[in-house]
Coordinates of C-alpha atoms and ligand atoms in Angstrom, one line a residue:
X156 CA -62.7 -51.2 -12.3
X157 CA -61.5 -54.4 -10.7
X158 CA -60.6 -55.8 -14.1
X159 CA -58.4 -52.8 -14.7
X160 CA -56.6 -53.5 -11.4
X161 CA -56.2 -57.1 -12.4
X162 CA -54.8 -56.3 -15.8
X163 CA -52.0 -54.4 -14.2
X164 CA -50.7 -57.6 -12.6
X165 CA -52.1 -60.2 -14.9
X166 CA -50.5 -60.6 -18.4
X167 CA -53.5 -61.2 -20.6
X168 CA -51.5 -62.6 -23.6
X169 CA -49.8 -65.0 -21.2
X170 CA -53.2 -66.1 -19.9
X171 CA -54.3 -66.7 -23.5
X172 CA -51.3 -68.9 -24.2
X173 CA -51.7 -70.8 -20.9
X174 CA -55.4 -71.4 -21.7
X175 CA -54.5 -72.8 -25.1
X176 CA -52.0 -75.2 -23.5
X177 CA -54.6 -76.4 -21.0
X178 CA -57.1 -76.9 -23.8
X179 CA -54.6 -79.1 -25.6
X180 CA -53.9 -81.1 -22.4
X181 CA -57.6 -81.5 -21.9
X182 CA -58.1 -82.9 -25.5
X183 CA -55.1 -85.2 -25.0
X184 CA -56.4 -86.7 -21.8
X185 CA -60.1 -87.1 -22.8
X186 CA -60.2 -88.9 -26.1
X187 CA -63.2 -91.1 -25.2
X188 CA -65.2 -88.1 -23.8
X189 CA -64.5 -86.4 -27.1
X190 CA -65.7 -89.4 -29.1
X191 CA -68.9 -89.7 -27.0
X192 CA -69.5 -86.0 -27.4
X193 CA -69.3 -86.2 -31.2
X194 CA -71.8 -89.1 -31.1
X195 CA -74.1 -87.3 -28.6
X196 CA -74.3 -84.2 -30.9
X197 CA -76.2 -86.3 -33.4
X198 CA -79.1 -86.9 -31.1
X199 CA -78.9 -84.4 -28.2
X200 CA -79.2 -80.7 -28.8
X201 CA -75.7 -79.3 -28.1
X202 CA -74.5 -82.9 -27.4
X203 CA -75.7 -82.7 -23.8
X204 CA -78.9 -83.5 -21.9
X205 CA -79.0 -79.9 -20.5
X206 CA -77.6 -77.1 -22.5
X207 CA -75.6 -75.5 -19.7
X208 CA -73.5 -78.7 -19.5
X209 CA -71.5 -77.3 -22.4
X210 CA -70.5 -74.3 -20.3
X211 CA -67.8 -76.2 -18.5
X212 CA -64.2 -75.1 -18.9
X213 CA -63.2 -77.7 -21.4
X214 CA -64.3 -77.4 -25.0
X215 CA -66.5 -80.5 -24.6
X216 CA -68.0 -82.1 -21.5
X217 CA -66.3 -84.9 -19.5
X218 CA -68.5 -88.0 -19.7
X219 CA -68.7 -89.7 -16.3
X220 CA -68.2 -93.5 -15.8
X221 CA -69.0 -93.6 -12.1
X222 CA -69.2 -91.6 -8.9
X223 CA -69.0 -92.5 -5.3
X224 CA -68.5 -90.3 -2.2
X225 CA -66.3 -87.4 -3.0
X226 CA -64.8 -88.8 -6.2
X227 CA -65.7 -89.8 -9.7
X228 CA -64.0 -91.4 -12.7
X229 CA -64.5 -90.4 -16.3
X230 CA -64.8 -92.7 -19.3
X231 CA -61.1 -92.2 -20.1
X232 CA -60.1 -93.5 -16.6
X233 CA -59.2 -90.1 -15.2
X234 CA -60.1 -89.7 -11.5
X235 CA -61.3 -86.5 -9.8
X236 CA -62.0 -85.0 -6.4
X237 CA -65.4 -83.5 -6.8
X238 CA -65.8 -80.2 -5.1
X239 CA -68.8 -79.3 -7.3
X240 CA -70.9 -82.1 -6.0
X241 CA -73.7 -81.5 -8.5
X242 CA -73.8 -77.8 -7.5
X243 CA -75.2 -78.9 -4.1
X244 CA -77.4 -81.7 -5.4
X245 CA -74.7 -84.2 -4.3
X246 CA -73.5 -82.4 -1.1
X247 CA -74.4 -85.7 0.5
X248 CA -71.6 -87.3 -1.4
X249 CA -72.3 -89.5 -4.5
X250 CA -74.6 -92.5 -3.9
X251 CA -74.6 -92.2 0.0
X252 CA -75.0 -95.7 1.4
X253 CA -78.0 -95.1 3.6
X254 CA -79.9 -93.4 0.8
X255 CA -79.0 -96.1 -1.7
X256 CA -80.2 -98.8 0.7
X257 CA -83.5 -97.0 1.2
X258 CA -83.9 -96.5 -2.6
X259 CA -83.2 -100.2 -3.2
X260 CA -85.8 -101.2 -0.6
X261 CA -88.5 -98.8 -1.7
X262 CA -88.1 -99.6 -5.4
X263 CA -89.4 -103.1 -4.6
X264 CA -92.5 -101.7 -2.9
X265 CA -93.7 -99.1 -5.4
X266 CA -92.3 -95.9 -6.8
X267 CA -95.2 -93.5 -7.4
X268 CA -98.9 -93.8 -6.5
X269 CA -100.5 -90.4 -5.9
X270 CA -101.1 -91.8 -2.4
X271 CA -99.0 -91.3 0.8
X272 CA -96.9 -93.9 2.6
X273 CA -96.4 -93.5 6.4
X274 CA -92.8 -92.4 5.9
X275 CA -93.9 -89.0 4.6
X276 CA -95.2 -88.1 8.0
X277 CA -91.7 -88.7 9.5
X278 CA -90.3 -86.3 6.9
X279 CA -92.9 -83.6 7.6
X280 CA -92.2 -83.8 11.3
X281 CA -88.5 -83.7 10.7
X282 CA -88.9 -80.6 8.5
X283 CA -90.9 -78.9 11.2
X284 CA -88.1 -79.7 13.7
X285 CA -85.4 -78.4 11.4
X286 CA -86.9 -75.3 10.0
X287 CA -89.6 -74.3 12.5
X288 CA -92.5 -74.0 10.0
X289 CA -95.6 -76.1 10.7
X290 CA -96.9 -77.1 7.2
X291 CA -95.1 -78.7 4.3
X292 CA -95.7 -79.7 0.7
X293 CA -93.5 -81.5 -1.8
X294 CA -92.2 -80.8 -5.3
X295 CA -89.5 -82.3 -7.5
X296 CA -87.2 -79.3 -8.0
X297 CA -86.4 -76.1 -6.1
X298 CA -87.6 -74.2 -9.2
X299 CA -91.0 -75.7 -8.8
X300 CA -91.1 -75.1 -5.1
X301 CA -90.4 -71.5 -5.7
X302 CA -93.0 -71.3 -8.5
X303 CA -95.7 -72.8 -6.2
X304 CA -95.1 -70.5 -3.2
X305 CA -95.2 -67.5 -5.5
X306 CA -98.6 -68.6 -6.7
X307 CA -99.8 -69.0 -3.2
X308 CA -98.5 -65.6 -2.1
X309 CA -100.2 -63.9 -5.1
X310 CA -103.4 -65.8 -4.5
X311 CA -103.6 -64.9 -0.8
X312 CA -102.5 -61.2 -1.1
X313 CA -104.3 -60.5 -4.5
X314 CA -101.1 -58.6 -5.5
X315 CA -99.4 -59.2 -8.8
X316 CA -95.7 -58.3 -8.3
X317 CA -92.8 -60.0 -6.6
X318 CA -89.5 -58.6 -5.6
X319 CA -86.1 -60.2 -6.1
X320 CA -82.4 -59.1 -5.7
X321 CA -80.2 -58.1 -8.6
X322 CA -78.3 -61.1 -10.0
X323 CA -80.3 -63.6 -7.9
X324 CA -80.9 -67.1 -9.2
X325 CA -83.9 -69.2 -8.0
X326 CA -84.1 -71.7 -10.8
X327 CA -85.9 -71.1 -14.1
X328 CA -88.7 -69.1 -12.5
X329 CA -89.7 -66.7 -15.3
X330 CA -90.4 -63.7 -13.0
X331 CA -86.9 -63.8 -11.5
X332 CA -85.0 -63.1 -14.8
X333 CA -84.6 -59.4 -14.2
X334 CA -81.6 -57.3 -13.5
X335 CA -80.6 -53.7 -13.1
X336 CA -78.7 -52.1 -16.0
X337 CA -75.7 -49.7 -15.4
X338 CA -78.1 -46.8 -14.7
X339 CA -80.0 -48.9 -12.2
X340 CA -83.0 -49.4 -14.5
X341 CA -84.7 -52.8 -14.4
X342 CA -84.3 -54.8 -17.6
X343 CA -85.0 -58.4 -18.7
X344 CA -81.9 -60.3 -17.7
X345 CA -79.5 -60.3 -20.7
X346 CA -79.8 -63.6 -22.6
X347 CA -83.1 -64.4 -20.8
X348 CA -84.2 -67.0 -23.4
X349 CA -87.7 -66.5 -24.7
X350 CA -89.2 -64.9 -21.6
X351 CA -92.9 -65.7 -21.2
X352 CA -93.6 -62.1 -20.4
X353 CA -91.5 -59.0 -19.8
X354 CA -90.4 -59.5 -16.2
X355 CA -90.8 -55.8 -15.5
X356 CA -94.5 -56.5 -15.6
X357 CA -94.3 -59.1 -12.8
X358 CA -91.2 -58.1 -10.8
X359 CA -89.4 -55.4 -8.9
X360 CA -85.6 -55.8 -8.6
X361 CA -83.3 -54.0 -6.2
X362 CA -79.8 -54.5 -4.9
X363 CA -79.3 -56.8 -1.9
X364 CA -78.3 -55.0 1.4
X365 CA -80.1 -51.8 0.3
X366 CA -82.7 -51.1 3.0
X367 CA -83.8 -47.7 1.5
X368 CA -84.5 -49.3 -1.9
X369 CA -86.4 -52.1 -0.2
X370 CA -88.7 -49.7 1.6
X371 CA -89.4 -47.7 -1.5
X372 CA -90.2 -50.9 -3.5
X373 CA -92.5 -52.3 -0.9
X374 CA -94.3 -49.1 0.0
X375 CA -96.5 -49.1 -3.1
X376 CA -98.3 -52.1 -1.7
X377 CA -98.1 -54.1 -5.0
X378 CA -95.6 -56.7 -3.9
X379 CA -97.0 -60.1 -2.9
X380 CA -93.7 -61.6 -1.9
X381 CA -89.9 -61.0 -1.6
X382 CA -88.1 -64.1 -2.9
X383 CA -84.6 -64.2 -1.3
X384 CA -81.7 -66.3 -0.6
X385 CA -80.7 -65.4 2.9
X386 CA -77.1 -65.1 1.7
X387 CA -76.7 -64.6 -2.0
X388 CA -74.8 -67.5 -3.5
X389 CA -75.3 -67.5 -7.2
X390 CA -73.2 -64.4 -8.0
X391 CA -70.6 -65.3 -5.4
X392 CA -71.2 -65.5 -1.7
X393 CA -72.7 -62.1 -0.6
X394 CA -73.4 -62.0 3.1
X395 CA -76.2 -59.7 4.5
X396 CA -75.0 -56.6 6.3
X397 CA -75.5 -56.6 10.1
X398 CA -79.2 -55.9 10.7
X399 CA -80.3 -56.5 7.1
X400 CA -82.4 -59.5 7.8
X401 CA -84.2 -57.8 10.7
X402 CA -85.0 -54.8 8.4
X403 CA -86.2 -57.2 5.6
X404 CA -88.5 -58.9 8.0
X405 CA -89.8 -55.7 9.6
X406 CA -90.4 -54.0 6.2
X407 CA -92.1 -57.0 4.6
X408 CA -94.5 -57.2 7.7
X409 CA -95.1 -53.5 7.6
X410 CA -96.2 -53.6 4.0
X411 CA -98.1 -56.9 4.1
X412 CA -95.6 -58.7 1.8
X413 CA -94.7 -62.3 2.3
X414 CA -91.1 -63.3 2.9
X415 CA -89.9 -66.4 1.0
X416 CA -86.5 -67.7 2.0
X417 CA -84.9 -70.0 -0.6
X418 CA -82.5 -72.3 1.2
X419 CA -81.5 -74.4 -1.8
X420 CA -77.9 -73.4 -1.6
X421 CA -77.7 -72.0 2.0
X422 CA -78.6 -75.4 3.3
X423 CA -74.8 -75.6 3.4
X424 CA -75.0 -73.5 6.7
X425 CA -76.6 -76.0 9.1
X426 CA -79.2 -78.8 9.2
X427 CA -81.9 -76.2 9.3
X428 CA -80.1 -73.9 6.8
X429 CA -79.3 -70.3 7.4
X430 CA -82.9 -69.8 8.7
X431 CA -82.4 -72.0 11.8
X432 CA -78.8 -70.9 12.3
X433 CA -79.7 -67.3 12.4
X434 CA -83.3 -67.4 13.7
X435 CA -85.0 -66.0 10.6
X436 CA -88.8 -66.0 10.5
X437 CA -89.9 -66.5 6.9
X438 CA -93.5 -66.9 5.9
X439 CA -92.4 -69.5 3.3
X440 CA -89.2 -71.6 3.0
X441 CA -88.2 -73.5 -0.1
X442 CA -85.4 -76.1 -0.7
X443 CA -84.4 -78.8 -3.2
X444 CA -81.2 -80.3 -4.5
X445 CA -79.4 -82.4 -1.8
X446 CA -82.6 -83.3 0.2
X447 CA -82.9 -86.8 -1.1
X448 CA -79.2 -87.5 -1.8
X449 CA -79.6 -86.6 -5.5
X450 CA -83.0 -88.1 -6.2
X451 CA -85.2 -85.3 -7.4
X452 CA -87.1 -83.9 -4.4
X453 CA -88.0 -80.5 -3.1
X454 CA -90.1 -79.0 -0.3
X455 CA -91.9 -75.8 0.6
X456 CA -93.1 -74.9 4.1
X457 CA -95.2 -72.1 5.4
X458 CA -96.7 -70.7 8.6
X459 CA -100.0 -71.3 10.3
X460 CA -101.2 -67.8 9.1
X461 CA -100.4 -68.7 5.5
X462 CA -102.1 -72.0 5.8
X463 CA -105.3 -70.4 7.1
X464 CA -105.3 -67.6 4.5
X465 CA -104.6 -70.1 1.7
X466 CA -107.4 -72.4 2.9
X467 CA -109.8 -69.4 2.7
X468 CA -109.0 -68.9 -1.0
X469 CA -108.6 -72.5 -2.0
X470 CA -111.0 -74.6 -4.0
X471 CA -109.9 -78.2 -3.4
X472 CA -112.1 -79.4 -6.2
X473 CA -109.8 -77.6 -8.6
X474 CA -106.5 -78.5 -7.0
X475 CA -105.6 -81.2 -9.6
X476 CA -105.5 -78.6 -12.3
X477 CA -105.0 -75.6 -10.1
X478 CA -101.3 -74.9 -11.0
X479 CA -99.7 -76.0 -7.8
X480 CA -98.2 -79.5 -7.7
X481 CA -97.1 -82.2 -10.1
X482 CA -98.1 -85.9 -10.5
X483 CA -94.7 -87.2 -9.4
X484 CA -94.2 -84.7 -6.5
X485 CA -94.1 -86.5 -3.2
X486 CA -93.6 -89.9 -4.9
X487 CA -92.7 -92.8 -2.6
X488 CA -89.1 -93.2 -4.0
X489 CA -88.1 -89.6 -3.3
X490 CA -89.8 -89.6 0.1
X491 CA -87.9 -92.8 1.1
X492 CA -84.6 -91.2 -0.2
X493 CA -85.4 -88.0 1.7
X494 CA -86.1 -89.8 4.9
X495 CA -82.8 -91.8 4.7
X496 CA -80.8 -88.7 3.7
X497 CA -82.2 -86.5 6.5
X498 CA -81.9 -89.3 9.1
X499 CA -78.4 -90.5 8.2
X500 CA -76.5 -88.1 5.9
X501 CA -77.4 -84.4 6.4
X502 CA -76.9 -84.7 10.1
X503 CA -75.4 -82.3 12.8
X504 CA -72.3 -84.5 12.8
X505 CA -71.9 -84.1 9.0
X506 CA -72.2 -80.3 9.2
X507 CA -69.7 -80.0 12.0
X508 CA -67.1 -82.1 10.1
X509 CA -67.7 -80.5 6.7
X510 CA -67.6 -76.9 8.1
X511 CA -64.2 -77.7 9.8
X512 CA -62.8 -79.2 6.6
X513 CA -64.1 -76.2 4.6
X514 CA -62.3 -73.9 7.0
X515 CA -59.1 -75.7 6.0
X516 CA -60.0 -75.3 2.3
X517 CA -60.5 -71.6 2.9
X518 CA -57.3 -71.2 4.8
X519 CA -55.4 -73.0 2.0
X520 CA -56.7 -70.6 -0.6
X521 CA -56.2 -67.6 1.7
X522 CA -52.6 -68.6 2.2
X523 CA -51.9 -68.6 -1.5
X524 CA -53.7 -65.3 -2.0
X525 CA -51.4 -63.8 0.8
X526 CA -48.3 -65.5 -0.6
X527 CA -48.7 -64.0 -4.0
X528 CA -50.3 -60.7 -2.7
X529 CA -53.3 -61.2 -5.0
X530 CA -56.2 -58.7 -5.2
X531 CA -58.5 -61.7 -4.7
X532 CA -60.7 -62.9 -1.8
X533 CA -62.0 -66.2 -0.5
X534 CA -65.4 -66.4 1.3
X535 CA -67.0 -69.1 3.3
X536 CA -70.5 -69.9 4.3
X537 CA -70.7 -73.1 6.4
X538 CA -69.8 -75.9 4.0
X539 CA -69.3 -73.6 1.0
X540 CA -66.2 -71.7 0.0
X541 CA -65.5 -69.5 -3.0
X542 CA -62.7 -67.4 -4.4
X543 CA -63.4 -64.3 -6.3
X544 CA -61.2 -62.1 -8.4
X545 CA -61.7 -58.8 -6.6
X546 CA -60.0 -57.3 -3.7
X547 CA -62.9 -56.9 -1.3
X548 CA -66.3 -58.6 -0.6
X549 CA -69.1 -57.3 -2.8
X550 CA -72.1 -55.9 -1.0
X551 CA -74.6 -56.8 -3.8
X552 CA -75.1 -58.6 -7.1
X553 CA -74.2 -55.6 -9.2
X554 CA -70.8 -55.2 -7.6
X555 CA -70.1 -58.9 -7.8
X556 CA -71.1 -59.1 -11.4
X557 CA -68.8 -56.3 -12.4
X558 CA -65.9 -58.4 -11.2
X559 CA -66.6 -61.5 -13.4
X560 CA -63.5 -62.4 -15.4
X561 CA -64.5 -65.1 -17.8
X562 CA -61.0 -65.9 -19.1
X563 CA -59.4 -66.1 -15.7
X564 CA -62.3 -68.1 -14.4
X565 CA -62.0 -70.6 -17.3
X566 CA -58.3 -71.0 -16.8
X567 CA -58.6 -71.7 -13.1
X568 CA -61.3 -74.3 -13.7
X569 CA -59.5 -76.0 -16.6
X570 CA -56.1 -76.1 -14.8
X571 CA -57.8 -77.8 -11.8
X572 CA -59.9 -80.2 -14.0
X573 CA -56.7 -81.3 -15.9
X574 CA -55.2 -82.2 -12.5
X575 CA -58.2 -84.1 -11.1
X576 CA -60.2 -81.4 -9.4
X577 CA -63.8 -80.4 -10.3
X578 CA -64.9 -77.0 -9.1
X579 CA -68.5 -75.7 -9.5
X580 CA -68.9 -74.1 -12.9
X581 CA -69.7 -70.5 -13.5
X582 CA -67.8 -69.4 -10.4
X583 CA -65.0 -70.9 -8.3
X584 CA -67.1 -72.6 -5.6
X585 CA -66.4 -75.7 -3.5
X586 CA -68.5 -77.9 -1.3
X587 CA -67.3 -80.7 1.1
X588 CA -69.1 -84.1 1.1
X589 CA -69.2 -86.5 4.1
X590 CA -66.4 -88.5 2.3
X591 CA -64.1 -85.6 1.3
X592 CA -60.8 -85.9 3.1
X593 CA -58.1 -83.6 4.3
X594 CA -55.9 -85.1 1.5
X595 CA -58.5 -84.0 -1.0
X596 CA -58.5 -80.4 0.4
X597 CA -54.7 -80.3 0.4
X598 CA -54.6 -81.5 -3.2
X599 CA -56.8 -78.5 -4.1
X600 CA -54.5 -76.1 -2.2
X601 CA -51.5 -77.5 -4.1
X602 CA -53.1 -77.3 -7.5
X603 CA -54.6 -73.8 -6.8
X604 CA -51.1 -72.6 -5.8
X605 CA -49.6 -74.1 -9.0
X606 CA -52.2 -72.4 -11.1
X607 CA -51.6 -69.1 -9.5
X608 CA -47.8 -69.5 -9.8
X609 CA -48.2 -70.2 -13.5
X610 CA -49.9 -66.9 -13.9
X611 CA -47.7 -64.5 -12.0
Ligands
PLP227 C1 -81.0 -70.6 -4.7 C2 -81.5 -71.5 -5.7 N1 -82.9 -71.8 -5.8 C3 -83.4 -72.6 -6.7 C4 -82.6 -73.3 -7.6 C5 -83.2 -74.2 -8.6 O1 -82.9 -75.5 -8.4 P1 -83.3 -76.6 -9.5 O2 -82.5 -76.2 -10.7 O3 -82.9 -77.9 -8.9 O4 -84.8 -76.5 -9.7 C6 -81.2 -73.0 -7.6 C7 -80.3 -73.6 -8.6 O5 -79.1 -73.4 -8.6 C8 -80.7 -72.1 -6.6 O6 -79.4 -71.8 -6.6

């Protein structure tokens, strides 16, 4: 429906022509990246280390020469303001000084041992302080943290199913690749590549913000855990309705279902994520990405009650092959990087400054939307802003997905990229790093305005 509204104002054939022009400009300004891409295709599948790296707006990826703070330079000498920041992995800014110093020091003293160093206790205590949960374990990615807590929840409850929200993303956790079709029937997510098992066997899926559907889904008593972002971020920013979190907590408790809050993106809200900022009381909390300034590191925390229930079921003799953990998890290098990052980079001060600058980013976009009277919105969550090509905020994943406009999305990204701005791919999202400046934000507003002016 939204697309129909848009097509009344947006000339699609003009958009096609503009997109072609931007492609030509992109080719012209990135000859070395193109050359490297041709070479990479001979040894790397798709010419990239991770297949989704070819899903950027240009017809080949930009190869990076170096990155520092809020900026990076590509192999052709083009410079960029980075608002993508590794899709939150580099929300700390690239190569933050304190983290780099700690890495350099730790690297001389051992990288991985399967034994703890004293620093890990500081990290555990800091996580307790930030998130309010008493016990912590480590992983290398948020995907793994989610996988591990799902196993724990299933072990403790003896229940097989989990529940997720339509169009959620929690990493490559098999059970989460499930959506609702147009009739509201659960299906394996379209293009779910080689699912291990039909996710309908493992997972219930409902829309976010639907308390009635939540109660129906939990009432059968089969659901071990709800895995939720506290604010959805991967299909646009979707805030919870007033009272939704309270209902989610009450209903999960009522039906003996654990509540897992995945803070991997919502850590943009505050030093203790959305959980601390809004007093949520999850049974488990997971987080990865920016924790160690870009060094792979993730964490999962849980309550005293979970710890006791887990202990009662656990056989420590089998924990090495028990399916929870990894050899490199909690390695000395990532712990040192995490300590330095938590202590010096992801601080109260950073959040206060970044959120303020993000407000300016949001106001800049809002001003252009108003000036051109566009049926678009911009939403902010702490240090995260996003514009979306629909006239009002979606209430759930299904509504948000219906407004996806791949051509327009591609054009806005490519126009910005060609003028030195990197936005987060797959949607139009921006983060602020400790070194992003007001000039960087103003540059985005200017380019965003030019892109809009070219369209209308
Ligand atoms: C909310 C959320 N959880 C987990 C993940 C998985 O993170 P990773 O790919 O680092 O494992 C993501 C990735 O985007 C995410 O957005």
